[in-house]
Amino acid sequence: MSQPRQSRALVIVNTNFCSSDGDVVFRTRGGAKREAEKLSNMLSRLNYKVKLMHNKTAKEIEDLYQQECCCEHGEYFVSIISSHGKEGIIFGCDSEPVMLTRIFQILSSEKCPVLTKIPKIFFIQACRGEEFDQGVVVECDSGEPEPEREPDCFSDYLSIPPQTAVMFACSPGYVAFLNISGSMFLQALLKVLEGEERHLALNRLMTRINREVAFCCQARGTYEGCKEMPCFVTNLLQEVFPFSA
């Protein structure tokens, strides 16, 4: 009897950034490489066939997703992206932008039939703006209500292909923190995958990551006390258990 196909995982981590003329545009992302390697090893132990890619240009990132359209896939496709970014964009190591809508388009049913019925799961560690989250008081006896903010644009969400879940390190408009020990978000993901929570359905697992980052993590040093709030969007039609051995 033939063995079932392995689920695939694509991990892309950019740590060094230069422009086409060699100028350094973004700061080096210390801690990101080691963190991505740990996550890749964990996914391998969970029986994923992992492709770990370091410092890829915008064009190379698109090409990596194009290549997935020609591969044989198992039950799930997982992708982790760790890079600089802003709302709707992650940056290649050449400091050129890659629109998330472009990645989602590559993996759409029309462009990538092989992944049409396979759950696609993204974890994106990148800034989505320049604001710093000062946190909120969870319980309060009195005080003036916060003014209402303009609603966020959901146009990027509308481009997410069917059978896809995307989890972002932070809320729209805010920064995502990273230091030499790693990021709040991917460290929380790693902690969940190492424990019994990995057996949970994906939506519950992502909620546990939200709680871990919101209540157990905060920035230190220059940005002492600043917080981070991951969020996720999904159009999966059933509960999935992508990390349950």
PDB file of C-alpha atoms in Angstrom:
ATOM      1  CA  MET A   1       0.000   0.000   0.000  1.00  0.00           C
ATOM      2  CA  SER A   2       1.388   3.419  -0.926  1.00  0.00           C
ATOM      3  CA  GLN A   3       2.074   5.924   1.834  1.00  0.00           C
ATOM      4  CA  PRO A   4      -0.253   8.973   2.067  1.00  0.00           C
ATOM      5  CA  ARG A   5       1.194  12.187   0.737  1.00  0.00           C
ATOM      6  CA  GLN A   6       2.844  14.445   3.296  1.00  0.00           C
ATOM      7  CA  SER A   7       1.364  17.818   4.058  1.00  0.00           C
ATOM      8  CA  ARG A   8       3.661  20.603   2.916  1.00  0.00           C
ATOM      9  CA  ALA A   9       4.953  23.707   4.704  1.00  0.00           C
ATOM     10  CA  LEU A  10       6.709  26.708   3.192  1.00  0.00           C
ATOM     11  CA  VAL A  11       8.634  28.918   5.644  1.00  0.00           C
ATOM     12  CA  ILE A  12      10.075  32.189   4.332  1.00  0.00           C
ATOM     13  CA  VAL A  13      12.238  34.340   6.603  1.00  0.00           C
ATOM     14  CA  ASN A  14      13.921  37.570   5.536  1.00  0.00           C
ATOM     15  CA  THR A  15      16.535  39.015   7.882  1.00  0.00           C
ATOM     16  CA  ASN A  16      18.750  41.278   5.746  1.00  0.00           C
ATOM     17  CA  PHE A  17      17.438  43.955   3.388  1.00  0.00           C
ATOM     18  CA  CYS A  18      19.157  45.976   0.658  1.00  0.00           C
ATOM     19  CA  SER A  19      17.932  47.990  -2.306  1.00  0.00           C
ATOM     20  CA  SER A  20      18.980  47.313  -5.902  1.00  0.00           C
ATOM     21  CA  ASP A  21      21.919  49.734  -5.520  1.00  0.00           C
ATOM     22  CA  GLY A  22      23.134  47.991  -2.364  1.00  0.00           C
ATOM     23  CA  ASP A  23      21.845  50.494   0.195  1.00  0.00           C
ATOM     24  CA  VAL A  24      20.499  49.134   3.475  1.00  0.00           C
ATOM     25  CA  VAL A  25      16.815  50.103   3.600  1.00  0.00           C
ATOM     26  CA  PHE A  26      15.439  48.216   6.614  1.00  0.00           C
ATOM     27  CA  ARG A  27      17.131  47.161   9.828  1.00  0.00           C
ATOM     28  CA  THR A  28      18.402  43.609  10.211  1.00  0.00           C
ATOM     29  CA  ARG A  29      15.847  41.330  11.868  1.00  0.00           C
ATOM     30  CA  GLY A  30      17.896  39.714  14.623  1.00  0.00           C
ATOM     31  CA  GLY A  31      16.374  36.562  16.090  1.00  0.00           C
ATOM     32  CA  ALA A  32      14.142  35.824  13.103  1.00  0.00           C
ATOM     33  CA  LYS A  33      16.391  33.174  11.488  1.00  0.00           C
ATOM     34  CA  ARG A  34      16.761  31.005  14.594  1.00  0.00           C
ATOM     35  CA  GLU A  35      13.042  31.271  15.304  1.00  0.00           C
ATOM     36  CA  ALA A  36      12.139  30.153  11.771  1.00  0.00           C
ATOM     37  CA  GLU A  37      14.519  27.205  12.042  1.00  0.00           C
ATOM     38  CA  LYS A  38      12.857  26.095  15.288  1.00  0.00           C
ATOM     39  CA  LEU A  39       9.423  26.295  13.695  1.00  0.00           C
ATOM     40  CA  SER A  40      10.626  24.362  10.645  1.00  0.00           C
ATOM     41  CA  ASN A  41      12.022  21.609  12.855  1.00  0.00           C
ATOM     42  CA  MET A  42       8.763  21.465  14.805  1.00  0.00           C
ATOM     43  CA  LEU A  43       6.689  21.165  11.612  1.00  0.00           C
ATOM     44  CA  SER A  44       8.993  18.395  10.420  1.00  0.00           C
ATOM     45  CA  ARG A  45       8.359  16.515  13.664  1.00  0.00           C
ATOM     46  CA  LEU A  46       4.643  16.942  13.002  1.00  0.00           C
ATOM     47  CA  ASN A  47       5.153  15.109   9.691  1.00  0.00           C
ATOM     48  CA  TYR A  48       5.231  18.112   7.361  1.00  0.00           C
ATOM     49  CA  LYS A  49       7.562  18.237   4.391  1.00  0.00           C
ATOM     50  CA  VAL A  50       9.134  21.636   5.087  1.00  0.00           C
ATOM     51  CA  LYS A  51      10.833  24.031   2.705  1.00  0.00           C
ATOM     52  CA  LEU A  52      12.734  26.723   4.652  1.00  0.00           C
ATOM     53  CA  MET A  53      13.895  29.682   2.574  1.00  0.00           C
ATOM     54  CA  HIS A  54      16.136  32.539   3.759  1.00  0.00           C
ATOM     55  CA  ASN A  55      16.388  36.072   2.361  1.00  0.00           C
ATOM     56  CA  LYS A  56      14.314  35.884  -0.792  1.00  0.00           C
ATOM     57  CA  THR A  57      13.548  38.795  -3.115  1.00  0.00           C
ATOM     58  CA  ALA A  58       9.986  39.837  -3.906  1.00  0.00           C
ATOM     59  CA  LYS A  59      10.131  37.987  -7.236  1.00  0.00           C
ATOM     60  CA  GLU A  60      11.612  34.876  -5.611  1.00  0.00           C
ATOM     61  CA  ILE A  61       8.829  34.852  -2.995  1.00  0.00           C
ATOM     62  CA  GLU A  62       6.170  34.871  -5.698  1.00  0.00           C
ATOM     63  CA  ASP A  63       8.043  32.115  -7.547  1.00  0.00           C
ATOM     64  CA  LEU A  64       8.104  29.940  -4.404  1.00  0.00           C
ATOM     65  CA  TYR A  65       4.309  30.027  -4.217  1.00  0.00           C
ATOM     66  CA  GLN A  66       4.050  29.367  -7.944  1.00  0.00           C
ATOM     67  CA  GLN A  67       6.151  26.238  -7.398  1.00  0.00           C
ATOM     68  CA  GLU A  68       3.687  24.956  -4.808  1.00  0.00           C
ATOM     69  CA  CYS A  69       1.072  24.768  -7.563  1.00  0.00           C
ATOM     70  CA  CYS A  70       3.145  22.018  -9.208  1.00  0.00           C
ATOM     71  CA  CYS A  71       3.703  19.918  -6.073  1.00  0.00           C
ATOM     72  CA  GLU A  72       1.845  16.947  -4.678  1.00  0.00           C
ATOM     73  CA  HIS A  73       0.136  17.925  -1.433  1.00  0.00           C
ATOM     74  CA  GLY A  74      -1.191  16.040   1.556  1.00  0.00           C
ATOM     75  CA  GLU A  75      -4.023  17.122   3.846  1.00  0.00           C
ATOM     76  CA  TYR A  76      -2.786  20.660   4.552  1.00  0.00           C
ATOM     77  CA  PHE A  77      -0.587  23.456   3.255  1.00  0.00           C
ATOM     78  CA  VAL A  78       1.010  25.690   5.897  1.00  0.00           C
ATOM     79  CA  SER A  79       3.067  28.796   5.209  1.00  0.00           C
ATOM     80  CA  ILE A  80       4.940  31.003   7.676  1.00  0.00           C
ATOM     81  CA  ILE A  81       6.213  34.389   6.474  1.00  0.00           C
ATOM     82  CA  SER A  82       8.578  36.411   8.637  1.00  0.00           C
ATOM     83  CA  SER A  83       9.704  39.763   7.236  1.00  0.00           C
ATOM     84  CA  HIS A  84       9.285  43.513   7.366  1.00  0.00           C
ATOM     85  CA  GLY A  85       5.898  44.678   6.164  1.00  0.00           C
ATOM     86  CA  LYS A  86       3.018  47.116   6.235  1.00  0.00           C
ATOM     87  CA  GLU A  87      -0.714  46.700   5.770  1.00  0.00           C
ATOM     88  CA  GLY A  88      -1.345  44.208   2.964  1.00  0.00           C
ATOM     89  CA  ILE A  89       2.376  43.926   2.089  1.00  0.00           C
ATOM     90  CA  ILE A  90       5.461  41.962   3.056  1.00  0.00           C
ATOM     91  CA  PHE A  91       8.911  42.945   1.789  1.00  0.00           C
ATOM     92  CA  GLY A  92      11.468  40.839  -0.048  1.00  0.00           C
ATOM     93  CA  CYS A  93      15.125  41.016   0.938  1.00  0.00           C
ATOM     94  CA  ASP A  94      15.567  43.423  -1.995  1.00  0.00           C
ATOM     95  CA  SER A  95      13.208  45.797  -0.118  1.00  0.00           C
ATOM     96  CA  GLU A  96      10.601  45.390  -2.867  1.00  0.00           C
ATOM     97  CA  PRO A  97       6.976  44.821  -1.795  1.00  0.00           C
ATOM     98  CA  VAL A  98       4.928  41.679  -2.284  1.00  0.00           C
ATOM     99  CA  MET A  99       1.196  42.220  -2.051  1.00  0.00           C
ATOM    100  CA  LEU A 100      -0.508  39.564   0.035  1.00  0.00           C
ATOM    101  CA  THR A 101      -3.336  39.683  -2.484  1.00  0.00           C
ATOM    102  CA  ARG A 102      -0.802  38.531  -5.086  1.00  0.00           C
ATOM    103  CA  ILE A 103       0.174  35.502  -2.990  1.00  0.00           C
ATOM    104  CA  PHE A 104      -3.482  34.644  -2.416  1.00  0.00           C
ATOM    105  CA  GLN A 105      -4.175  35.033  -6.141  1.00  0.00           C
ATOM    106  CA  ILE A 106      -1.393  32.572  -6.992  1.00  0.00           C
ATOM    107  CA  LEU A 107      -3.011  29.992  -4.699  1.00  0.00           C
ATOM    108  CA  SER A 108      -6.578  30.617  -5.880  1.00  0.00           C
ATOM    109  CA  SER A 109      -8.665  27.796  -7.328  1.00  0.00           C
ATOM    110  CA  GLU A 110      -8.268  29.200 -10.838  1.00  0.00           C
ATOM    111  CA  LYS A 111      -4.475  29.458 -10.680  1.00  0.00           C
ATOM    112  CA  CYS A 112      -3.740  26.486  -8.429  1.00  0.00           C
ATOM    113  CA  PRO A 113      -6.331  23.686  -8.835  1.00  0.00           C
ATOM    114  CA  VAL A 114      -4.174  21.236  -6.864  1.00  0.00           C
ATOM    115  CA  LEU A 115      -4.817  23.230  -3.671  1.00  0.00           C
ATOM    116  CA  THR A 116      -8.511  23.928  -4.254  1.00  0.00           C
ATOM    117  CA  LYS A 117      -9.852  21.547  -1.592  1.00  0.00           C
ATOM    118  CA  ILE A 118      -6.804  21.557   0.688  1.00  0.00           C
ATOM    119  CA  PRO A 119      -6.888  23.870   3.742  1.00  0.00           C
ATOM    120  CA  LYS A 120      -4.265  26.606   3.366  1.00  0.00           C
ATOM    121  CA  ILE A 121      -2.984  28.136   6.605  1.00  0.00           C
ATOM    122  CA  PHE A 122      -0.793  31.257   6.846  1.00  0.00           C
ATOM    123  CA  PHE A 123       1.047  32.735   9.834  1.00  0.00           C
ATOM    124  CA  ILE A 124       2.409  36.189   8.980  1.00  0.00           C
ATOM    125  CA  GLN A 125       4.988  37.857  11.230  1.00  0.00           C
ATOM    126  CA  ALA A 126       5.289  41.396   9.872  1.00  0.00           C
ATOM    127  CA  CYS A 127       4.287  44.929  10.790  1.00  0.00           C
ATOM    128  CA  ARG A 128       0.969  46.206   9.443  1.00  0.00           C
ATOM    129  CA  GLY A 129       1.597  49.877  10.138  1.00  0.00           C
ATOM    130  CA  GLU A 130       3.570  52.199  12.404  1.00  0.00           C
ATOM    131  CA  GLU A 131       1.318  52.584  15.448  1.00  0.00           C
ATOM    132  CA  PHE A 132       2.319  51.190  18.845  1.00  0.00           C
ATOM    133  CA  ASP A 133      -0.262  49.307  20.877  1.00  0.00           C
ATOM    134  CA  GLN A 134      -0.192  50.724  24.418  1.00  0.00           C
ATOM    135  CA  GLY A 135      -2.572  48.039  25.639  1.00  0.00           C
ATOM    136  CA  VAL A 136      -5.974  48.464  27.254  1.00  0.00           C
ATOM    137  CA  VAL A 137      -7.427  48.191  30.720  1.00  0.00           C
ATOM    138  CA  VAL A 138      -9.473  44.989  30.735  1.00  0.00           C
ATOM    139  CA  GLU A 139     -11.662  46.004  33.696  1.00  0.00           C
ATOM    140  CA  CYS A 140     -12.398  49.568  34.739  1.00  0.00           C
ATOM    141  CA  ASP A 141     -14.878  51.120  37.206  1.00  0.00           C
ATOM    142  CA  SER A 142     -15.116  54.476  35.468  1.00  0.00           C
ATOM    143  CA  GLY A 143     -13.674  56.608  32.713  1.00  0.00           C
ATOM    144  CA  GLU A 144     -14.543  58.248  29.431  1.00  0.00           C
ATOM    145  CA  PRO A 145     -15.216  55.914  26.494  1.00  0.00           C
ATOM    146  CA  GLU A 146     -12.632  55.772  23.719  1.00  0.00           C
ATOM    147  CA  PRO A 147     -13.584  57.666  20.546  1.00  0.00           C
ATOM    148  CA  GLU A 148     -14.684  55.471  17.685  1.00  0.00           C
ATOM    149  CA  ARG A 149     -12.084  54.795  15.012  1.00  0.00           C
ATOM    150  CA  GLU A 150     -12.677  54.555  11.304  1.00  0.00           C
ATOM    151  CA  PRO A 151     -13.463  50.980  10.262  1.00  0.00           C
ATOM    152  CA  ASP A 152     -10.541  49.005   8.846  1.00  0.00           C
ATOM    153  CA  CYS A 153     -10.486  48.140   5.159  1.00  0.00           C
ATOM    154  CA  PHE A 154     -11.248  44.473   4.509  1.00  0.00           C
ATOM    155  CA  SER A 155     -10.354  44.495   0.810  1.00  0.00           C
ATOM    156  CA  ASP A 156      -7.320  42.278   1.398  1.00  0.00           C
ATOM    157  CA  TYR A 157      -9.495  39.769   3.239  1.00  0.00           C
ATOM    158  CA  LEU A 158     -11.830  39.484   0.269  1.00  0.00           C
ATOM    159  CA  SER A 159      -8.943  38.179  -1.853  1.00  0.00           C
ATOM    160  CA  ILE A 160      -8.275  35.225   0.448  1.00  0.00           C
ATOM    161  CA  PRO A 161      -9.009  32.050  -1.538  1.00  0.00           C
ATOM    162  CA  PRO A 162     -11.542  29.471  -0.344  1.00  0.00           C
ATOM    163  CA  GLN A 163     -10.436  26.991   2.309  1.00  0.00           C
ATOM    164  CA  THR A 164      -7.881  29.420   3.764  1.00  0.00           C
ATOM    165  CA  ALA A 165      -7.045  30.762   7.223  1.00  0.00           C
ATOM    166  CA  VAL A 166      -4.638  33.665   7.752  1.00  0.00           C
ATOM    167  CA  MET A 167      -3.253  34.716  11.123  1.00  0.00           C
ATOM    168  CA  PHE A 168      -1.439  38.037  11.476  1.00  0.00           C
ATOM    169  CA  ALA A 169       1.011  38.940  14.228  1.00  0.00           C
ATOM    170  CA  CYS A 170      -0.781  42.216  14.934  1.00  0.00           C
ATOM    171  CA  SER A 171      -3.881  44.247  14.194  1.00  0.00           C
ATOM    172  CA  PRO A 172      -4.149  46.483  11.108  1.00  0.00           C
ATOM    173  CA  GLY A 173      -2.096  49.670  11.430  1.00  0.00           C
ATOM    174  CA  TYR A 174       0.182  48.400  14.217  1.00  0.00           C
ATOM    175  CA  VAL A 175       3.776  47.206  14.531  1.00  0.00           C
ATOM    176  CA  ALA A 176       4.786  43.609  15.264  1.00  0.00           C
ATOM    177  CA  PHE A 177       7.604  43.200  17.776  1.00  0.00           C
ATOM    178  CA  LEU A 178      10.804  41.215  17.289  1.00  0.00           C
ATOM    179  CA  ASN A 179      14.017  40.994  19.304  1.00  0.00           C
ATOM    180  CA  ILE A 180      17.081  38.728  19.407  1.00  0.00           C
ATOM    181  CA  SER A 181      15.007  36.069  21.210  1.00  0.00           C
ATOM    182  CA  GLY A 182      12.355  36.067  18.482  1.00  0.00           C
ATOM    183  CA  SER A 183       8.905  37.553  17.976  1.00  0.00           C
ATOM    184  CA  MET A 184       5.978  37.560  20.399  1.00  0.00           C
ATOM    185  CA  PHE A 185       3.738  35.984  17.774  1.00  0.00           C
ATOM    186  CA  LEU A 186       5.860  33.143  16.410  1.00  0.00           C
ATOM    187  CA  GLN A 187       7.206  32.295  19.868  1.00  0.00           C
ATOM    188  CA  ALA A 188       3.583  31.878  20.981  1.00  0.00           C
ATOM    189  CA  LEU A 189       2.913  29.682  17.935  1.00  0.00           C
ATOM    190  CA  LEU A 190       5.963  27.576  18.750  1.00  0.00           C
ATOM    191  CA  LYS A 191       4.846  27.194  22.380  1.00  0.00           C
ATOM    192  CA  VAL A 192       1.413  25.982  21.280  1.00  0.00           C
ATOM    193  CA  LEU A 193       2.868  23.505  18.782  1.00  0.00           C
ATOM    194  CA  GLU A 194       5.187  22.095  21.450  1.00  0.00           C
ATOM    195  CA  GLY A 195       2.328  21.432  23.870  1.00  0.00           C
ATOM    196  CA  GLU A 196      -0.904  19.498  23.940  1.00  0.00           C
ATOM    197  CA  GLU A 197      -2.779  22.493  22.479  1.00  0.00           C
ATOM    198  CA  ARG A 198      -1.512  21.477  19.040  1.00  0.00           C
ATOM    199  CA  HIS A 199      -4.276  18.844  19.013  1.00  0.00           C
ATOM    200  CA  LEU A 200      -6.986  21.530  19.068  1.00  0.00           C
ATOM    201  CA  ALA A 201      -9.040  22.577  16.069  1.00  0.00           C
ATOM    202  CA  LEU A 202      -7.315  25.406  14.194  1.00  0.00           C
ATOM    203  CA  ASN A 203      -9.701  28.187  15.268  1.00  0.00           C
ATOM    204  CA  ARG A 204      -9.262  27.236  18.943  1.00  0.00           C
ATOM    205  CA  LEU A 205      -5.501  26.952  18.532  1.00  0.00           C
ATOM    206  CA  MET A 206      -5.337  30.443  17.026  1.00  0.00           C
ATOM    207  CA  THR A 207      -7.451  31.805  19.859  1.00  0.00           C
ATOM    208  CA  ARG A 208      -4.970  30.319  22.356  1.00  0.00           C
ATOM    209  CA  ILE A 209      -2.168  32.135  20.510  1.00  0.00           C
ATOM    210  CA  ASN A 210      -4.150  35.385  20.749  1.00  0.00           C
ATOM    211  CA  ARG A 211      -4.476  34.944  24.494  1.00  0.00           C
ATOM    212  CA  GLU A 212      -0.815  34.025  24.986  1.00  0.00           C
ATOM    213  CA  VAL A 213       0.401  37.137  23.177  1.00  0.00           C
ATOM    214  CA  ALA A 214      -2.211  39.488  24.659  1.00  0.00           C
ATOM    215  CA  PHE A 215      -1.752  38.499  28.301  1.00  0.00           C
ATOM    216  CA  CYS A 216       1.768  37.076  28.558  1.00  0.00           C
ATOM    217  CA  CYS A 217       3.841  39.255  26.222  1.00  0.00           C
ATOM    218  CA  GLN A 218       4.906  42.879  26.202  1.00  0.00           C
ATOM    219  CA  ALA A 219       7.771  44.868  24.746  1.00  0.00           C
ATOM    220  CA  ARG A 220      10.835  45.823  26.772  1.00  0.00           C
ATOM    221  CA  GLY A 221      13.585  48.396  26.416  1.00  0.00           C
ATOM    222  CA  THR A 222      12.715  51.417  24.268  1.00  0.00           C
ATOM    223  CA  TYR A 223       9.092  50.331  23.874  1.00  0.00           C
ATOM    224  CA  GLU A 224       8.637  49.085  27.440  1.00  0.00           C
ATOM    225  CA  GLY A 225       5.047  48.089  28.142  1.00  0.00           C
ATOM    226  CA  CYS A 226       3.784  48.133  24.553  1.00  0.00           C
ATOM    227  CA  LYS A 227       1.554  45.203  23.614  1.00  0.00           C
ATOM    228  CA  GLU A 228       0.565  43.254  20.527  1.00  0.00           C
ATOM    229  CA  MET A 229      -2.746  41.732  19.475  1.00  0.00           C
ATOM    230  CA  PRO A 230      -2.704  39.023  16.799  1.00  0.00           C
ATOM    231  CA  CYS A 231      -5.813  38.469  14.739  1.00  0.00           C
ATOM    232  CA  PHE A 232      -6.984  35.911  12.217  1.00  0.00           C
ATOM    233  CA  VAL A 233      -9.495  35.531   9.440  1.00  0.00           C
ATOM    234  CA  THR A 234     -10.783  32.245   8.057  1.00  0.00           C
ATOM    235  CA  ASN A 235     -13.169  31.026   5.406  1.00  0.00           C
ATOM    236  CA  LEU A 236     -12.674  27.348   6.200  1.00  0.00           C
ATOM    237  CA  LEU A 237     -15.918  25.413   6.009  1.00  0.00           C
ATOM    238  CA  GLN A 238     -15.126  22.800   8.629  1.00  0.00           C
ATOM    239  CA  GLU A 239     -13.004  22.304  11.706  1.00  0.00           C
ATOM    240  CA  VAL A 240      -9.463  21.208  10.859  1.00  0.00           C
ATOM    241  CA  PHE A 241      -6.711  19.759  13.042  1.00  0.00           C
ATOM    242  CA  PRO A 242      -3.526  20.479  11.074  1.00  0.00           C
ATOM    243  CA  PHE A 243      -1.033  19.872  13.893  1.00  0.00           C
ATOM    244  CA  SER A 244      -2.567  16.880  15.653  1.00  0.00           C
ATOM    245  CA  ALA A 245      -0.151  13.966  15.310  1.00  0.00           C
TER     246      ALA A 245
END
